[in-house]
PDB file of C-alpha atoms in Angstrom:
ATOM      1  CA  GLU C   1       0.767 -12.080   2.245  1.00 93.00           C
ATOM      2  CA  ARG C   2      -2.073 -14.217   3.559  1.00 94.00           C
ATOM      3  CA  TYR C   3      -1.167 -13.668   7.211  1.00 95.00           C
ATOM      4  CA  GLU C   4      -1.090 -10.027   6.648  1.00 95.00           C
ATOM      5  CA  ALA C   5      -4.383 -10.160   4.855  1.00 95.00           C
ATOM      6  CA  VAL C   6      -5.990 -11.939   7.818  1.00 96.00           C
ATOM      7  CA  LEU C   7      -4.696  -9.184  10.181  1.00 94.00           C
ATOM      8  CA  LYS C   8      -6.108  -6.526   7.931  1.00 95.00           C
ATOM      9  CA  SER C   9      -9.483  -8.201   8.294  1.00 96.00           C
ATOM     10  CA  GLY C  10      -9.472  -7.434  12.009  1.00 94.00           C
ATOM     11  CA  VAL C  11      -8.430 -10.922  13.317  1.00 94.00           C
ATOM     12  CA  GLU C  12      -5.584 -11.088  15.826  1.00 94.00           C
ATOM     13  CA  SER C  13      -3.927 -13.961  17.719  1.00 95.00           C
ATOM     14  CA  GLY C  14      -0.575 -15.072  19.224  1.00 94.00           C
ATOM     15  CA  ASN C  15      -0.247 -17.892  16.767  1.00 95.00           C
ATOM     16  CA  LEU C  16      -1.002 -15.641  13.838  1.00 97.00           C
ATOM     17  CA  TYR C  17       1.673 -13.075  14.778  1.00 97.00           C
ATOM     18  CA  TYR C  18       4.135 -15.937  15.510  1.00 97.00           C
ATOM     19  CA  ASN C  19       3.689 -17.570  12.049  1.00 97.00           C
ATOM     20  CA  LEU C  20       3.922 -14.094  10.447  1.00 97.00           C
ATOM     21  CA  GLY C  21       7.221 -13.620  12.434  1.00 97.00           C
ATOM     22  CA  ASN C  22       8.402 -17.008  11.099  1.00 97.00           C
ATOM     23  CA  ALA C  23       7.624 -16.045   7.591  1.00 97.00           C
ATOM     24  CA  TYR C  24       9.339 -12.759   7.720  1.00 97.00           C
ATOM     25  CA  PHE C  25      12.459 -14.365   9.325  1.00 96.00           C
ATOM     26  CA  LYS C  26      12.576 -16.850   6.287  1.00 96.00           C
ATOM     27  CA  MET C  27      12.557 -13.897   4.078  1.00 95.00           C
ATOM     28  CA  ASP C  28      15.627 -12.591   5.983  1.00 94.00           C
ATOM     29  CA  ARG C  29      13.657  -9.449   7.216  1.00 95.00           C
ATOM     30  CA  LYS C  30      14.700  -9.795  10.898  1.00 95.00           C
ATOM     31  CA  GLY C  31      13.097  -6.369  11.909  1.00 95.00           C
ATOM     32  CA  LYS C  32       9.720  -7.250  10.635  1.00 96.00           C
ATOM     33  CA  ALA C  33      10.051 -10.753  12.254  1.00 97.00           C
ATOM     34  CA  LEU C  34      10.805  -9.268  15.671  1.00 96.00           C
ATOM     35  CA  ALA C  35       8.030  -6.809  15.301  1.00 96.00           C
ATOM     36  CA  ALA C  36       5.585  -9.643  14.758  1.00 97.00           C
ATOM     37  CA  TYR C  37       6.991 -11.684  17.640  1.00 96.00           C
ATOM     38  CA  GLU C  38       6.676  -8.714  19.937  1.00 93.00           C
ATOM     39  CA  ARG C  39       3.036  -8.364  19.111  1.00 94.00           C
ATOM     40  CA  ALA C  40       2.616 -12.259  19.556  1.00 94.00           C
ATOM     41  CA  LYS C  41       3.932 -11.683  23.218  1.00 90.00           C
ATOM     42  CA  ARG C  42       0.800  -9.757  24.137  1.00 86.00           C
ATOM     43  CA  PHE C  43      -1.283 -13.016  23.417  1.00 90.00           C
ATOM     44  CA  ILE C  44       1.128 -15.727  24.253  1.00 89.00           C
ATOM     45  CA  PRO C  45       3.570 -14.219  26.903  1.00 83.00           C
ATOM     46  CA  THR C  46       4.862 -17.588  28.100  1.00 84.00           C
ATOM     47  CA  ASP C  47       5.436 -19.398  24.773  1.00 91.00           C
ATOM     48  CA  GLU C  48       8.846 -20.999  24.804  1.00 93.00           C
ATOM     49  CA  ASP C  49       9.148 -21.292  21.052  1.00 96.00           C
ATOM     50  CA  LEU C  50       8.370 -17.668  20.742  1.00 95.00           C
ATOM     51  CA  PHE C  51      11.098 -16.610  23.134  1.00 94.00           C
ATOM     52  CA  ALA C  52      13.623 -19.096  21.577  1.00 96.00           C
ATOM     53  CA  ASN C  53      13.002 -17.593  18.092  1.00 96.00           C
ATOM     54  CA  MET C  54      13.352 -14.041  19.568  1.00 95.00           C
ATOM     55  CA  ASN C  55      16.610 -14.875  21.313  1.00 93.00           C
ATOM     56  CA  PHE C  56      17.952 -16.498  18.135  1.00 95.00           C
ATOM     57  CA  ILE C  57      17.127 -13.372  15.956  1.00 94.00           C
ATOM     58  CA  THR C  58      18.646 -11.090  18.595  1.00 91.00           C
ATOM     59  CA  SER C  59      21.834 -13.086  18.492  1.00 91.00           C
ATOM     60  CA  LEU C  60      22.137 -12.441  14.699  1.00 91.00           C
ATOM     61  CA  LEU C  61      21.711  -8.674  14.951  1.00 88.00           C
ATOM     62  CA  GLU C  62      24.672  -6.484  13.849  1.00 77.00           C
ATOM     63  CA  GLU C  63      24.638  -4.551  17.063  1.00 77.00           C
ATOM     64  CA  ALA C  64      23.529  -5.099  20.699  1.00 76.00           C
ATOM     65  CA  GLN C  65      20.402  -3.404  21.936  1.00 75.00           C
ATOM     66  CA  PRO C  66      21.428  -0.183  23.691  1.00 75.00           C
ATOM     67  CA  GLU C  67      20.387  -0.225  27.341  1.00 76.00           C
ATOM     68  CA  GLU C  68      19.800   2.804  29.587  1.00 69.00           C
ATOM     69  CA  LYS C  69      21.686   2.916  32.884  1.00 74.00           C
ATOM     70  CA  LEU C  70      19.038   3.209  35.613  1.00 69.00           C
ATOM     71  CA  PRO C  71      19.288   3.733  39.373  1.00 80.00           C
ATOM     72  CA  TRP C  72      19.800   0.323  41.082  1.00 79.00           C
ATOM     73  CA  ARG C  73      16.433   0.683  42.819  1.00 86.00           C
ATOM     74  CA  ARG C  74      14.627   1.170  39.584  1.00 82.00           C
ATOM     75  CA  ARG C  75      16.474  -1.690  38.076  1.00 82.00           C
ATOM     76  CA  VAL C  76      15.463  -4.039  40.942  1.00 88.00           C
ATOM     77  CA  PHE C  77      11.786  -2.889  40.769  1.00 90.00           C
ATOM     78  CA  THR C  78      11.577  -3.316  37.005  1.00 85.00           C
ATOM     79  CA  GLY C  79      13.371  -6.627  37.182  1.00 87.00           C
ATOM     80  CA  PHE C  80      10.751  -8.030  39.675  1.00 89.00           C
ATOM     81  CA  ARG C  81       7.975  -6.405  37.867  1.00 88.00           C
ATOM     82  CA  ASN C  82       8.816  -7.877  34.497  1.00 83.00           C
ATOM     83  CA  ILE C  83       8.770 -11.440  36.014  1.00 86.00           C
ATOM     84  CA  LEU C  84       4.986 -11.531  35.071  1.00 85.00           C
ATOM     85  CA  PRO C  85       3.001  -9.586  32.442  1.00 81.00           C
ATOM     86  CA  ALA C  86       0.261  -7.179  33.783  1.00 83.00           C
ATOM     87  CA  GLY C  87      -2.353  -9.912  33.367  1.00 84.00           C
ATOM     88  CA  GLY C  88      -0.261 -12.366  35.482  1.00 88.00           C
ATOM     89  CA  TRP C  89      -0.075  -9.850  38.347  1.00 92.00           C
ATOM     90  CA  PHE C  90      -3.757  -9.147  38.185  1.00 93.00           C
ATOM     91  CA  ILE C  91      -4.642 -12.795  38.483  1.00 93.00           C
ATOM     92  CA  LEU C  92      -2.091 -13.200  41.282  1.00 93.00           C
ATOM     93  CA  ALA C  93      -3.649 -10.240  43.131  1.00 94.00           C
ATOM     94  CA  VAL C  94      -7.204 -11.728  42.725  1.00 95.00           C
ATOM     95  CA  VAL C  95      -6.174 -15.162  44.165  1.00 95.00           C
ATOM     96  CA  LEU C  96      -4.441 -13.522  47.066  1.00 94.00           C
ATOM     97  CA  TYR C  97      -7.482 -11.428  47.727  1.00 95.00           C
ATOM     98  CA  TYR C  98      -9.800 -14.350  47.962  1.00 95.00           C
ATOM     99  CA  GLY C  99      -7.096 -16.448  49.777  1.00 94.00           C
ATOM    100  CA  THR C 100      -6.744 -13.764  52.428  1.00 93.00           C
ATOM    101  CA  ALA C 101     -10.464 -13.411  52.836  1.00 93.00           C
ATOM    102  CA  ALA C 102     -10.823 -17.178  53.227  1.00 92.00           C
ATOM    103  CA  LEU C 103      -8.085 -17.351  55.800  1.00 90.00           C
ATOM    104  CA  LEU C 104      -9.464 -14.515  57.896  1.00 91.00           C
ATOM    105  CA  ALA C 105     -12.974 -16.283  57.856  1.00 91.00           C
ATOM    106  CA  THR C 106     -11.430 -19.453  58.934  1.00 91.00           C
ATOM    107  CA  ALA C 107      -9.434 -17.764  61.721  1.00 88.00           C
ATOM    108  CA  ILE C 108     -12.539 -16.128  63.091  1.00 87.00           C
ATOM    109  CA  LEU C 109     -14.511 -19.407  63.099  1.00 88.00           C
ATOM    110  CA  ARG C 110     -11.735 -21.647  64.444  1.00 88.00           C
ATOM    111  CA  ARG C 111     -10.124 -20.329  67.587  1.00 86.00           C
ATOM    112  CA  SER C 112      -7.242 -22.821  67.470  1.00 87.00           C
ATOM    113  CA  PHE C 113      -6.290 -21.554  64.001  1.00 88.00           C
ATOM    114  CA  ARG C 114      -6.722 -17.877  64.856  1.00 87.00           C
ATOM    115  CA  LYS C 115      -2.993 -16.880  65.553  1.00 88.00           C
ATOM    116  CA  THR C 116      -1.616 -18.787  62.663  1.00 90.00           C
ATOM    117  CA  GLY C 117      -4.325 -17.725  60.236  1.00 89.00           C
ATOM    118  CA  ILE C 118      -3.953 -14.101  61.015  1.00 89.00           C
ATOM    119  CA  ARG C 119      -0.172 -14.263  60.564  1.00 91.00           C
ATOM    120  CA  ILE C 120      -0.566 -15.990  57.144  1.00 92.00           C
ATOM    121  CA  ALA C 121      -3.229 -13.430  56.243  1.00 91.00           C
ATOM    122  CA  VAL C 122      -0.972 -10.455  57.008  1.00 92.00           C
ATOM    123  CA  THR C 123       1.750 -11.989  54.886  1.00 94.00           C
ATOM    124  CA  MET C 124      -0.710 -12.625  51.967  1.00 94.00           C
ATOM    125  CA  THR C 125      -2.010  -8.994  52.422  1.00 94.00           C
ATOM    126  CA  VAL C 126       1.499  -7.670  51.888  1.00 95.00           C
ATOM    127  CA  MET C 127       1.905  -9.856  48.709  1.00 95.00           C
ATOM    128  CA  LEU C 128      -1.423  -8.661  47.548  1.00 95.00           C
ATOM    129  CA  LEU C 129      -0.285  -5.034  47.777  1.00 95.00           C
ATOM    130  CA  VAL C 130       3.013  -5.814  46.102  1.00 95.00           C
ATOM    131  CA  SER C 131       1.123  -7.494  43.198  1.00 95.00           C
ATOM    132  CA  PHE C 132      -1.310  -4.742  42.753  1.00 93.00           C
ATOM    133  CA  ILE C 133       1.601  -2.259  42.670  1.00 94.00           C
ATOM    134  CA  PHE C 134       3.355  -4.311  40.015  1.00 92.00           C
ATOM    135  CA  PHE C 135       0.030  -4.550  38.127  1.00 92.00           C
ATOM    136  CA  ARG C 136      -0.566  -0.862  38.105  1.00 91.00           C
ATOM    137  CA  SER C 137       3.036  -0.243  37.142  1.00 90.00           C
ATOM    138  CA  SER C 138       2.824  -2.627  34.124  1.00 86.00           C
ATOM    139  CA  VAL C 139      -0.448  -1.158  32.928  1.00 84.00           C
ATOM    140  CA  SER C 140       0.872   2.389  33.257  1.00 83.00           C
ATOM    141  CA  SER C 141       4.150   1.582  31.391  1.00 76.00           C
ATOM    142  CA  ALA C 142       2.208  -0.197  28.582  1.00 70.00           C
ATOM    143  CA  HIS C 143      -0.372   2.741  28.289  1.00 66.00           C
ATOM    144  CA  HIS C 144       2.186   5.727  28.322  1.00 67.00           C
ATOM    145  CA  SER C 145       5.028   4.034  26.349  1.00 79.00           C
ATOM    146  CA  ARG C 146       5.108   3.117  22.669  1.00 88.00           C
ATOM    147  CA  TYR C 147       7.831   1.164  21.118  1.00 91.00           C
ATOM    148  CA  GLY C 148       8.962   0.302  17.706  1.00 94.00           C
ATOM    149  CA  ILE C 149      11.433  -2.007  15.848  1.00 95.00           C
ATOM    150  CA  VAL C 150      13.777  -0.864  13.062  1.00 96.00           C
ATOM    151  CA  ILE C 151      12.702  -2.688   9.969  1.00 95.00           C
ATOM    152  CA  VAL C 152      15.313  -1.463   7.393  1.00 95.00           C
ATOM    153  CA  PRO C 153      18.869  -2.682   7.296  1.00 93.00           C
ATOM    154  CA  GLU C 154      20.252   0.801   8.379  1.00 94.00           C
ATOM    155  CA  VAL C 155      18.663   4.099   9.214  1.00 95.00           C
ATOM    156  CA  GLU C 156      20.158   7.459  10.051  1.00 95.00           C
ATOM    157  CA  VAL C 157      18.926   9.222  13.262  1.00 96.00           C
ATOM    158  CA  ARG C 158      18.857  12.937  12.845  1.00 96.00           C
ATOM    159  CA  TYR C 159      18.747  15.910  15.241  1.00 95.00           C
ATOM    160  CA  SER C 160      15.699  17.323  13.531  1.00 95.00           C
ATOM    161  CA  PRO C 161      12.794  15.926  11.499  1.00 95.00           C
ATOM    162  CA  SER C 162      14.401  16.921   8.155  1.00 94.00           C
ATOM    163  CA  TYR C 163      16.827  15.456   5.662  1.00 93.00           C
ATOM    164  CA  SER C 164      18.902  18.635   6.155  1.00 93.00           C
ATOM    165  CA  GLY C 165      19.263  17.780   9.899  1.00 91.00           C
ATOM    166  CA  ALA C 166      22.649  16.617  11.015  1.00 95.00           C
ATOM    167  CA  VAL C 167      23.036  12.838  11.527  1.00 95.00           C
ATOM    168  CA  ALA C 168      23.516  12.004  15.227  1.00 94.00           C
ATOM    169  CA  PHE C 169      24.027   8.287  14.768  1.00 92.00           C
ATOM    170  CA  LYS C 170      22.861   5.229  12.815  1.00 93.00           C
ATOM    171  CA  LEU C 171      20.623   2.280  13.837  1.00 93.00           C
ATOM    172  CA  HIS C 172      20.495  -1.193  12.316  1.00 93.00           C
ATOM    173  CA  GLU C 173      17.580  -3.606  11.666  1.00 94.00           C
ATOM    174  CA  GLY C 174      16.000  -5.154  14.751  1.00 94.00           C
ATOM    175  CA  THR C 175      16.877  -2.316  17.207  1.00 93.00           C
ATOM    176  CA  ARG C 176      14.056  -1.508  19.711  1.00 92.00           C
ATOM    177  CA  ALA C 177      13.412   2.181  20.454  1.00 93.00           C
ATOM    178  CA  GLN C 178      10.820   4.220  22.343  1.00 91.00           C
ATOM    179  CA  LEU C 179       8.464   6.205  20.045  1.00 93.00           C
ATOM    180  CA  VAL C 180       8.022   9.699  21.437  1.00 92.00           C
ATOM    181  CA  ARG C 181       5.870  11.347  18.809  1.00 92.00           C
ATOM    182  CA  GLN C 182       5.436  11.670  14.975  1.00 92.00           C
ATOM    183  CA  GLN C 183       5.608  14.735  12.814  1.00 93.00           C
ATOM    184  CA  ASP C 184       4.706  14.413   9.202  1.00 91.00           C
ATOM    185  CA  GLU C 185       6.875  11.683   7.781  1.00 95.00           C
ATOM    186  CA  TRP C 186       9.201  11.636  10.688  1.00 96.00           C
ATOM    187  CA  ALA C 187       9.190   9.725  14.028  1.00 96.00           C
ATOM    188  CA  GLN C 188      11.000  10.961  17.074  1.00 95.00           C
ATOM    189  CA  ILE C 189      12.566   7.992  19.020  1.00 95.00           C
ATOM    190  CA  ARG C 190      14.443   7.508  22.185  1.00 92.00           C
ATOM    191  CA  LEU C 191      16.964   4.744  23.069  1.00 90.00           C
ATOM    192  CA  THR C 192      18.587   6.267  26.091  1.00 85.00           C
ATOM    193  CA  GLN C 193      18.819   9.628  27.848  1.00 80.00           C
ATOM    194  CA  ASP C 194      21.755  10.576  25.545  1.00 82.00           C
ATOM    195  CA  LYS C 195      20.742   8.745  22.464  1.00 89.00           C
ATOM    196  CA  ASN C 196      17.565  10.138  20.760  1.00 93.00           C
ATOM    197  CA  GLY C 197      16.504  11.861  17.528  1.00 95.00           C
ATOM    198  CA  TRP C 198      14.362  11.624  14.421  1.00 96.00           C
ATOM    199  CA  VAL C 199      14.016   8.845  11.814  1.00 96.00           C
ATOM    200  CA  GLU C 200      11.886   8.281   8.857  1.00 96.00           C
ATOM    201  CA  ALA C 201       8.523   6.960  10.123  1.00 95.00           C
ATOM    202  CA  ASN C 202       8.483   4.096   7.536  1.00 95.00           C
ATOM    203  CA  ALA C 203      11.903   2.853   8.833  1.00 96.00           C
ATOM    204  CA  ILE C 204      10.373   1.754  12.160  1.00 96.00           C
ATOM    205  CA  ASP C 205       7.461  -0.493  12.903  1.00 94.00           C
ATOM    206  CA  GLU C 206       5.308   0.327  16.017  1.00 92.00           C
ATOM    207  CA  ILE C 207       4.791  -2.703  18.266  1.00 88.00           C
TER     208      ILE C 207
END
């Protein structure tokens, strides 16, 4: 309750969300714990204890996280892109930019280093472009995609935003889903191309 009160006051930090996740886990609320850990990742994306806790909770879930089958090119691109967060790709791009500029300046001033310097600078320029592409892709993905975690033991996914809608399938606590839109007290979610529908909005916590 105290952690939640601090968050409501407008204060956010990785450690705050991490401790909140630990508290929810000790209350056996795995979905709320995972949601807090996911928010902590925005602040401490390389914290080993955070990822260890997330992996442990994931191993306790009733069902595996559904994964969409993507074309191999997209899988490879996404795999490399997710090696670093958006901020990491930005920092790398900045370092490569200034490093390339310094190499070119050195190559111009020192004739003996010119050929080697230009070769290295060309390689670094390619790496700079790749880093910038990954950075733009990460930012675009975060900006246009919203995700949530199921925070109740079980929720029915319906074909329409109504209790009279037929049940398509069920999801269990801790499942991650893309949030498409909200209509009144219902949220439209998407797991894969063939698994989507409507759930009660209070059954899923946006991260």
